[in-house]
């Protein structure tokens, strides 16, 4: 199916504005996507008509908000094809999802001398939580290296795996490079040595089809705000047998079965991991973002985004003085680059002056930047509502900047 | 010797020519940065780094004949332009003049719109670093 991009753009009110006197060109989608009207309306409706604390209440508003909240859980279950909705835990984002696994699973199951494997292209949120728990437990962090294109060296991964490997925590799609990692193969190899696998799906879930049962991943993290939904909502998917065996991450309301001063027994999943009042409004609105993506269909979205990426890359390789960073064979619509004559911060500001929003800096992947011998890049990331014409605006701007005599 | 007030008024006049066009303003800032005297590499050490800036910024002071001389540099061109503005106002002024300067040009040229909140914080850090050196020389001279 070919998408009607104009129709899609009309659902995103934020796109129809000028920045610095120029039409906004929003290419910072890997940082956060914009929100369709239906998501904004859902937030408005919730606070206008439905606001009540969820679960355990006798009144109508509470049962309504509970029902809507749990509908999002069901929608997520279907979105990732989890066996049951209880395997989908709401968090405040991918960072919290990873910390939950590192702290809860890691505390219980990691021992001194065990090994946790990550990759060179991890976001800091999939490095630091593992460093913290490894330090606490005397476990060892191992890192899969990459080639100059930004692809994992699977031979090296094979060498890192051993019975000591207890967890492979791996980004599915690199936020800085756009590389799609061969996660099915990574998971199979990890399982062959008895290790569990956490996939950081922050960047992947808006572009790629997700089927946690087919992948057989043990944990998957999802970000709402990178999926056209509100900020402050994430999901941790985990296999029931693992989540059941893990201790709670935080204590408080909601997560208990019974509390006495002598002893507390814990609730079942998912509530065991959802202490306190959750971000009800944003969780409810998240479902509308999932509906938006489902209606378009991932294959159609990916096809359009891929056209944008190819158009951009074909244009940029013609410009003298620009170097692409991240040229993997399998990529989503994310492209990092650097200009020979200008610091990435300056490029970002000059593009902003033309109404073009990109991200500059290390993208929370400092070890990856070190691998490429850089302190940062400019990153353009395309979403379903972007157009070829917008890519041309960026290419024109870059042609001029690359020719500046600085 | 023009006073900080003279120089600030000149800056305001010059920036007003661009009538808020961001692209031209930034290009002009980058051109200004090129006018800075080169800073010796050996002065670009930890002690003279301005903390709180996204880009790397160095401010190295000297004190001769009762006046403060600054060497300034950055790894990014737009920041160098911002440094040039401060340098043109304060280089070779007495510590008292520096400490008594009200930097009204910042608001008049619409700096915060130009560089955003994050860089505004960095710009404030540059000002504080330069003023801190002025305070030091005011209190202790060259010792």
Coordinates of N, CA and C in Angstrom, one line a residue, chain B residues 2 38 47 51-52 67 72 74 76 81 123 125 131:
Chain B
X2 N 37.9 52.8 23.5 CA 36.5 52.8 23.6 C 36.1 52.1 24.9
X38 N 44.9 34.1 17.6 CA 45.1 32.7 17.9 C 45.5 32.5 19.4
X47 N 42.6 23.9 33.6 CA 42.4 25.0 34.4 C 41.7 26.2 33.7
X51 N 33.6 25.6 32.4 CA 32.7 24.5 32.6 C 31.3 24.9 32.4
X52 N 30.5 24.0 31.9 CA 29.1 24.3 31.7 C 28.7 24.7 30.2
X67 N 45.7 46.2 33.7 CA 44.6 45.8 32.8 C 44.7 44.3 32.6
X72 N 41.1 33.8 24.3 CA 39.9 33.0 24.3 C 39.8 32.1 23.1
X74 N 37.5 28.5 21.2 CA 36.5 27.4 21.3 C 36.7 26.5 20.1
X76 N 34.1 25.3 18.5 CA 33.0 25.6 17.5 C 33.0 27.0 17.1
X81 N 32.5 33.2 17.9 CA 31.9 34.5 17.7 C 31.3 35.1 19.0
X123 N 27.0 30.6 27.8 CA 27.5 31.9 27.6 C 27.6 32.6 29.0
X125 N 28.3 31.1 31.7 CA 29.5 30.5 32.3 C 30.8 31.2 31.8
X131 N 34.8 37.3 34.6 CA 34.6 38.1 35.8 C 35.4 37.6 37.0

